[in-house]
Each structure stands twice: as structure tokens, then as C-alpha cells.
Amino acid sequence: MQNNTLLEERPIARTDKAVAVRTNALSKEFNGRLVLHSLDFRVDPGELVAVVGKSGCGKSTLLRLICGLDKPSSGWVEVDGERLNGLSRQARLMFQDAALLPWKSVKANVALAAPRKSLRDRVAEDALQQVGLRDRAQEWPAILSGGQRQRVALARALASDANLLLFDEPLGALDALTRLEMQSLIERLWLERRFSAILVTHDVEEAVALADRILLMEAGRVTFQTAVSLERPRDRASAEFTSLKETILERILGRHV
Ligand SMILES: Nc1ncnc2c1ncn2[C@@H]1O[C@H](COP(=O)(O)OP(=O)(O)OP(=O)(O)O)[C@@H](O)[C@H]1O
Ligand SMILES: [Mg+2]
């Protein structure tokens, strides 16, 4: 844990305990239909894993089970070796809709996530600073742009001190330019704080740009995975980058040999 002196200087510091996640024969069925098939999946501490796959293959279901929003039909999730039972205290889920409370200011929205009441104000200010929105702290969420709202959601995740961030298509609704900016922001914050992360995305380029490892899911199973060993920040125009992107796209489209 951080001591108080450190907290004084910097309310949000590098996470002291990135967590390991492991799923053991994790299955989920809805109305008798299996949507996750005995999944064995792991994320090492501080690792950023991207999950790609066609719509309906089970990506969101997997994230919901990992953060404890939903219960497995069989199998289990382990966070740092402990079986998850109920909502995870370590994980924070971020999705396309920033889900801010409209009747609270930007800062209050972020402050709500901070675990220690006495530090809430400062934690919220620091988190907003990190996402470049400190000067918008007193405003209402409604007047922010979509990208800014997602940055507030990111600040809220940082303020929560979560050691595991689960991103479910968080940038899906943003325009291309804002998306690129948000991708660099996520990468920068992750490099600084080294939380463990799972990024679900339809955007293969985003996966190759950000992930340490990419998993492809098809109909509730992981059918392919690859490590991404390119140096950061990644050069999207490089031959290695485009070749990896192509390989994964071909896999998703089922055109590989
Ligand atoms: N609460 C639910 N009740 C019944 N079926 C569900 C429920 N949640 C998900 N499903 C089904 O489980 C399957 C996987 O859904 P999921 O939302 O995990 O897919 P996804 O990979 O996240 O898709 P997308 O890329 O479109 O977000 C789908 O067939 C979906 O209809
Ligand atoms: Mg989904």
C-alpha cells in the first residue's frame, strides 16, 4: 500500500498491485444455449489483453463474468488466486456509454468512485488532470462531447483505484480522430499505472496498437491468440503492424489457411 506521504503528493499513484485473472472451465448458458464454452483464459498482472471477435461471440458476457456482474453456469473466475464470489472489488468495467450521472458535476461523478471519502476531492481533481479535463470539473456531463464523456469515465476508473480495467468497446461510438486520441491516452495511463486490462474491441487496429496479447473468440471459444511484441508506441504504418493486423482480420473472417 502507499503510505500517506505519497498520497499527499499524488493521490493517484501507479497501482501497487496489478492483479492476475484466470478463468477455469468457465461456461455460461442463457436459456439452455451455451454462449461461453469451458473457457480457460488468463491475464497476467499488468498485462493488457485485447479480445476480438464477431458480434455475439460472447465478449461482453466474458467481461461481465470477470467483474462479477453475472454468475457462471459452471467453472469459475479467479482474481489473484481467489475465486470470485459476487462483484469484484478490484475490477472496473467501462463500456460505450460513459454512464455519468447527469445531475452531478463532472468532478462529483469522478469523486463518487474514489474509495476514501477524505481524499475524494483531490483524487477526482488528479484523475481529471490525467485525462486533460481538470478545467471542466465543475460542468455538467450533458455539455461535454462524447469523447470528453469517455475521458470522464476513464478518470472515474482511475479514481476508483481499480487494479483491473475491463473495457467493453469503450471507444466504439467515437469519431476516428477522437478514437486515436483516446487510444493514446489509455496507453499512456496504462504505461504509467500498469493496471491489468482486458480490452474488447471490434477494431483490430486498436487491438494491435494497444495489446500485449490478442485473443480471438468465436462462438464462445478462444480459437486463436497471438502475442504482440512490437515496441511502443507502435508504428501503425510499419510492415509488421500491418501484417499482424491482416492476419487477425483474416482469422476473424475465417479466410486463413
Ligand atoms: N442476458 C442475456 N439473456 C439471454 N441471452 C444473452 C444475454 N446476454 C447475452 N446473451 C446472448 O449471448 C451471446 C453472446 O452475447 P455477448 O453480448 O456476450 O456478445 P458480444 O460478443 O459482446 O457481441 P457484440 O460484439 O455485439 O457486443 C449472444 O447470442 C447473446 O444474445
Ligand atoms: Mg458486446
Short mmCIF file of C-alpha atoms and ligand atoms in Angstrom, two decimals:
data_model
loop_
_atom_site.label_atom_id
_atom_site.label_comp_id
_atom_site.label_asym_id
_atom_site.label_seq_id
_atom_site.Cartn_x
_atom_site.Cartn_y
_atom_site.Cartn_z
CA MET A 1 0.00 0.00 0.00
CA GLN A 2 1.06 3.59 -0.48
CA ASN A 3 1.85 5.50 2.65
CA ASN A 4 0.22 8.80 3.49
CA THR A 5 3.14 10.94 2.41
CA LEU A 6 2.90 9.57 -1.08
CA LEU A 7 -0.84 10.09 -1.08
CA GLU A 8 -0.31 13.72 -0.14
CA GLU A 9 1.90 14.28 -3.13
CA ARG A 10 -0.03 12.29 -5.65
CA PRO A 11 -3.49 10.99 -4.81
CA ILE A 12 -3.39 8.59 -7.73
CA ALA A 13 -0.15 6.69 -7.99
CA ARG A 14 0.99 3.74 -10.02
CA THR A 15 -1.13 0.81 -8.98
CA ASP A 16 0.67 -1.19 -6.33
CA LYS A 17 -1.00 -4.43 -7.11
CA ALA A 18 -1.90 -5.30 -10.67
CA VAL A 19 -3.92 -8.47 -10.47
CA ALA A 20 -3.81 -11.79 -12.24
CA VAL A 21 -7.06 -13.08 -13.69
CA ARG A 22 -7.77 -16.66 -14.56
CA THR A 23 -10.86 -18.40 -15.75
CA ASN A 24 -11.27 -22.12 -15.14
CA ALA A 25 -13.54 -24.05 -17.47
CA LEU A 26 -15.79 -21.01 -17.44
CA SER A 27 -19.15 -21.59 -19.09
CA LYS A 28 -22.28 -19.54 -19.41
CA GLU A 29 -25.61 -20.51 -20.81
CA PHE A 30 -28.70 -18.46 -21.41
CA ASN A 31 -32.00 -20.28 -21.78
CA GLY A 32 -30.26 -23.58 -22.38
CA ARG A 33 -27.93 -22.13 -25.02
CA LEU A 34 -24.22 -22.23 -24.26
CA VAL A 35 -22.58 -18.88 -25.09
CA LEU A 36 -19.24 -19.47 -23.33
CA HIS A 37 -17.74 -22.95 -23.71
CA SER A 38 -15.47 -24.00 -20.89
CA LEU A 39 -13.10 -21.07 -21.28
CA ASP A 40 -9.61 -21.20 -19.81
CA PHE A 41 -8.20 -17.76 -20.10
CA ARG A 42 -5.63 -15.75 -18.21
CA VAL A 43 -4.36 -12.23 -17.83
CA ASP A 44 -1.01 -11.75 -16.11
CA PRO A 45 -0.50 -8.88 -13.68
CA GLY A 46 -0.09 -5.63 -15.58
CA GLU A 47 -0.90 -7.24 -18.91
CA LEU A 48 -3.18 -5.64 -21.49
CA VAL A 49 -5.10 -8.30 -23.36
CA ALA A 50 -7.37 -7.48 -26.28
CA VAL A 51 -10.33 -9.67 -27.15
CA VAL A 52 -11.68 -9.51 -30.68
CA GLY A 53 -14.39 -11.48 -32.39
CA LYS A 54 -17.64 -11.23 -34.28
CA SER A 55 -20.74 -9.78 -32.74
CA GLY A 56 -22.47 -12.24 -30.42
CA CYS A 57 -19.42 -14.45 -29.81
CA GLY A 58 -19.54 -13.83 -26.04
CA LYS A 59 -17.09 -10.98 -25.39
CA SER A 60 -19.34 -8.88 -23.17
CA THR A 61 -20.58 -11.98 -21.38
CA LEU A 62 -16.98 -12.84 -20.55
CA LEU A 63 -16.30 -9.36 -19.13
CA ARG A 64 -19.49 -9.44 -17.08
CA LEU A 65 -18.43 -12.74 -15.53
CA ILE A 66 -14.92 -11.47 -14.83
CA CYS A 67 -16.17 -8.45 -12.92
CA GLY A 68 -18.83 -10.49 -11.16
CA LEU A 69 -21.86 -8.74 -12.65
CA ASP A 70 -23.09 -12.12 -13.79
CA LYS A 71 -22.61 -15.66 -12.49
CA PRO A 72 -21.05 -18.53 -14.43
CA SER A 73 -23.23 -21.53 -15.24
CA SER A 74 -20.18 -23.66 -14.44
CA GLY A 75 -16.47 -23.07 -13.87
CA TRP A 76 -15.14 -20.03 -12.11
CA VAL A 77 -13.09 -16.84 -12.24
CA GLU A 78 -10.02 -16.33 -10.07
CA VAL A 79 -8.60 -12.94 -9.27
CA ASP A 80 -5.15 -13.22 -7.72
CA GLY A 81 -5.79 -16.84 -6.95
CA GLU A 82 -9.06 -16.23 -5.15
CA ARG A 83 -12.33 -17.44 -6.53
CA LEU A 84 -14.62 -14.59 -7.37
CA ASN A 85 -17.85 -14.63 -5.47
CA GLY A 86 -20.11 -11.69 -6.23
CA LEU A 87 -18.98 -8.32 -7.54
CA SER A 88 -15.21 -7.90 -7.87
CA ARG A 89 -13.75 -5.10 -5.75
CA GLN A 90 -10.67 -4.98 -7.98
CA ALA A 91 -12.34 -4.58 -11.34
CA ARG A 92 -13.94 -1.66 -13.11
CA LEU A 93 -15.97 -2.06 -16.27
CA MET A 94 -16.06 0.68 -18.89
CA PHE A 95 -18.36 0.49 -21.87
CA GLN A 96 -19.52 2.57 -24.80
CA ASP A 97 -21.94 4.62 -22.78
CA ALA A 98 -19.98 6.61 -20.21
CA ALA A 99 -22.98 6.28 -17.86
CA LEU A 100 -22.40 9.54 -15.98
CA LEU A 101 -24.95 10.85 -13.50
CA PRO A 102 -26.48 13.86 -15.26
CA TRP A 103 -27.41 15.65 -12.04
CA LYS A 104 -23.84 15.66 -10.73
CA SER A 105 -20.93 17.76 -11.90
CA VAL A 106 -18.06 16.17 -13.81
CA LYS A 107 -15.92 16.25 -10.68
CA ALA A 108 -18.64 14.78 -8.46
CA ASN A 109 -19.11 11.94 -10.96
CA VAL A 110 -15.43 11.08 -10.68
CA ALA A 111 -15.25 11.66 -6.92
CA LEU A 112 -18.01 9.11 -6.30
CA ALA A 113 -15.70 6.35 -7.44
CA ALA A 114 -12.87 7.21 -5.02
CA PRO A 115 -12.75 4.69 -2.21
CA ARG A 116 -11.51 7.02 0.55
CA LYS A 117 -14.02 9.74 1.36
CA SER A 118 -11.50 12.13 2.84
CA LEU A 119 -9.44 12.15 -0.37
CA ARG A 120 -12.30 12.24 -2.85
CA ASP A 121 -11.91 15.82 -3.99
CA ARG A 122 -8.21 15.60 -4.59
CA VAL A 123 -8.41 12.18 -6.18
CA ALA A 124 -11.08 13.45 -8.58
CA GLU A 125 -9.03 16.50 -9.49
CA ASP A 126 -5.95 14.42 -10.08
CA ALA A 127 -7.85 11.92 -12.21
CA LEU A 128 -9.38 14.72 -14.28
CA GLN A 129 -5.93 16.23 -14.71
CA GLN A 130 -4.65 12.93 -16.03
CA VAL A 131 -7.31 12.80 -18.73
CA GLY A 132 -6.92 16.50 -19.56
CA LEU A 133 -10.25 17.69 -18.17
CA ARG A 134 -9.32 19.43 -14.94
CA ASP A 135 -10.73 22.72 -16.24
CA ARG A 136 -14.13 21.14 -16.89
CA ALA A 137 -14.53 19.81 -13.34
CA GLN A 138 -17.48 22.00 -12.37
CA GLU A 139 -19.51 21.48 -15.54
CA TRP A 140 -22.46 19.17 -16.18
CA PRO A 141 -21.82 15.97 -18.14
CA ALA A 142 -24.53 16.92 -20.66
CA ILE A 143 -22.49 19.72 -22.19
CA LEU A 144 -19.43 17.56 -22.84
CA SER A 145 -18.70 15.89 -26.16
CA GLY A 146 -18.83 12.09 -26.48
CA GLY A 147 -15.04 11.84 -26.30
CA GLN A 148 -14.90 14.08 -23.26
CA ARG A 149 -17.56 11.99 -21.53
CA GLN A 150 -15.48 8.87 -22.18
CA ARG A 151 -12.48 10.66 -20.69
CA VAL A 152 -14.56 11.38 -17.57
CA ALA A 153 -15.44 7.67 -17.44
CA LEU A 154 -11.74 6.88 -17.68
CA ALA A 155 -10.99 9.37 -14.89
CA ARG A 156 -13.65 7.66 -12.80
CA ALA A 157 -11.99 4.30 -13.36
CA LEU A 158 -8.62 5.78 -12.34
CA ALA A 159 -10.11 7.39 -9.25
CA SER A 160 -11.59 4.06 -8.19
CA ASP A 161 -8.07 2.66 -7.79
CA ALA A 162 -9.15 -0.43 -9.73
CA ASN A 163 -6.36 -2.87 -10.43
CA LEU A 164 -8.21 -4.45 -13.31
CA LEU A 165 -9.86 -2.39 -16.02
CA LEU A 166 -12.33 -4.09 -18.31
CA PHE A 167 -13.01 -2.11 -21.45
CA ASP A 168 -16.05 -3.18 -23.46
CA GLU A 169 -15.81 -1.32 -26.77
CA PRO A 170 -15.33 1.95 -24.87
CA LEU A 171 -14.37 3.88 -27.99
CA GLY A 172 -16.90 2.34 -30.35
CA ALA A 173 -19.09 5.42 -30.60
CA LEU A 174 -16.31 7.94 -31.12
CA ASP A 175 -15.13 9.52 -34.37
CA ALA A 176 -11.83 8.29 -35.81
CA LEU A 177 -9.70 11.17 -34.56
CA THR A 178 -11.07 11.15 -31.01
CA ARG A 179 -10.63 7.40 -31.01
CA LEU A 180 -6.94 7.74 -31.81
CA GLU A 181 -6.51 10.30 -29.06
CA MET A 182 -8.31 8.08 -26.57
CA GLN A 183 -6.20 5.09 -27.58
CA SER A 184 -3.01 7.04 -26.82
CA LEU A 185 -4.50 8.23 -23.54
CA ILE A 186 -5.39 4.68 -22.49
CA GLU A 187 -1.90 3.51 -23.46
CA ARG A 188 -0.23 6.34 -21.57
CA LEU A 189 -2.28 5.76 -18.41
CA TRP A 190 -1.70 2.04 -18.61
CA LEU A 191 2.07 2.53 -19.01
CA GLU A 192 2.08 4.87 -16.02
CA ARG A 193 -0.09 2.80 -13.73
CA ARG A 194 0.27 -0.72 -15.08
CA PHE A 195 -3.14 -1.99 -14.12
CA SER A 196 -4.19 -5.27 -15.70
CA ALA A 197 -6.64 -4.75 -18.52
CA ILE A 198 -8.91 -6.53 -20.94
CA LEU A 199 -9.93 -4.55 -23.98
CA VAL A 200 -12.84 -5.85 -26.01
CA THR A 201 -12.87 -4.22 -29.40
CA HIS A 202 -14.17 -4.65 -32.94
CA ASP A 203 -11.28 -2.56 -34.16
CA VAL A 204 -8.39 -4.86 -34.99
CA GLU A 205 -6.04 -1.92 -35.45
CA GLU A 206 -6.87 -0.74 -31.94
CA ALA A 207 -6.09 -4.23 -30.62
CA VAL A 208 -2.72 -4.38 -32.40
CA ALA A 209 -1.86 -0.82 -31.30
CA LEU A 210 -2.57 -1.41 -27.62
CA ALA A 211 -2.42 -5.05 -26.62
CA ASP A 212 0.35 -7.26 -25.28
CA ARG A 213 -1.68 -10.21 -26.45
CA ILE A 214 -4.72 -10.61 -28.68
CA LEU A 215 -7.33 -13.33 -28.32
CA LEU A 216 -9.87 -14.18 -30.97
CA MET A 217 -13.21 -15.50 -29.75
CA GLU A 218 -15.57 -17.44 -31.96
CA ALA A 219 -18.92 -18.72 -30.74
CA GLY A 220 -17.90 -18.73 -27.10
CA ARG A 221 -14.43 -20.21 -27.53
CA VAL A 222 -10.93 -18.76 -27.85
CA THR A 223 -9.81 -20.05 -31.21
CA PHE A 224 -6.61 -18.10 -31.76
CA GLN A 225 -4.21 -16.00 -29.79
CA THR A 226 -1.05 -14.11 -30.51
CA ALA A 227 1.43 -12.03 -28.53
CA VAL A 228 2.17 -8.56 -29.89
CA SER A 229 5.84 -7.88 -29.37
CA LEU A 230 6.08 -4.59 -31.32
CA GLU A 231 7.70 -1.69 -29.48
CA ARG A 232 5.51 1.07 -28.06
CA PRO A 233 4.30 3.49 -29.20
CA ARG A 234 3.54 1.31 -32.19
CA ASP A 235 4.12 2.46 -35.73
CA ARG A 236 0.83 1.71 -37.47
CA ALA A 237 2.42 2.10 -40.87
CA SER A 238 5.15 -0.49 -40.27
CA ALA A 239 5.17 -3.74 -42.22
CA GLU A 240 4.98 -5.81 -39.00
CA PHE A 241 1.97 -3.88 -37.75
CA THR A 242 0.01 -4.19 -40.97
CA SER A 243 0.90 -7.81 -41.40
CA LEU A 244 -0.32 -8.71 -37.90
CA LYS A 245 -3.50 -6.72 -38.47
CA GLU A 246 -4.11 -8.59 -41.72
CA THR A 247 -3.51 -11.97 -40.08
CA ILE A 248 -6.06 -11.27 -37.38
CA LEU A 249 -8.62 -9.88 -39.82
CA GLU A 250 -8.27 -12.97 -42.00
CA ARG A 251 -8.78 -15.14 -38.94
CA ILE A 252 -11.91 -13.26 -37.91
CA LEU A 253 -13.29 -13.53 -41.40
CA GLY A 254 -12.40 -17.24 -41.48
CA ARG A 255 -10.18 -16.86 -44.53
CA HIS A 256 -6.98 -18.23 -43.03
CA VAL A 257 -5.48 -21.42 -44.39
N1 LIG B 1 -28.96 -11.67 -20.58
C1 LIG B 1 -28.98 -12.45 -21.66
N2 LIG B 1 -30.01 -13.27 -21.90
C2 LIG B 1 -30.03 -14.10 -22.97
N3 LIG B 1 -29.05 -14.16 -23.88
C3 LIG B 1 -28.00 -13.36 -23.70
C4 LIG B 1 -27.90 -12.46 -22.59
N4 LIG B 1 -26.73 -11.79 -22.68
C5 LIG B 1 -26.12 -12.24 -23.80
N5 LIG B 1 -26.87 -13.18 -24.42
C6 LIG B 1 -26.53 -13.90 -25.64
O1 LIG B 1 -25.22 -14.38 -25.50
C7 LIG B 1 -24.49 -14.30 -26.75
C8 LIG B 1 -23.23 -13.50 -26.52
O2 LIG B 1 -23.56 -12.15 -26.23
P1 LIG B 1 -22.49 -11.04 -25.92
O3 LIG B 1 -23.20 -9.82 -25.56
O4 LIG B 1 -21.53 -11.60 -24.94
O5 LIG B 1 -21.77 -10.91 -27.33
P2 LIG B 1 -20.62 -9.90 -27.79
O6 LIG B 1 -19.51 -10.75 -28.32
O7 LIG B 1 -20.32 -8.96 -26.71
O8 LIG B 1 -21.31 -9.16 -29.03
P3 LIG B 1 -21.16 -7.63 -29.52
O9 LIG B 1 -19.85 -7.60 -30.24
O10 LIG B 1 -22.30 -7.48 -30.46
O11 LIG B 1 -21.23 -6.74 -28.34
C9 LIG B 1 -25.46 -13.64 -27.72
O12 LIG B 1 -26.03 -14.64 -28.51
C10 LIG B 1 -26.50 -13.00 -26.85
O13 LIG B 1 -27.75 -12.97 -27.47
MG MG B 2 -20.58 -6.89 -26.51
#
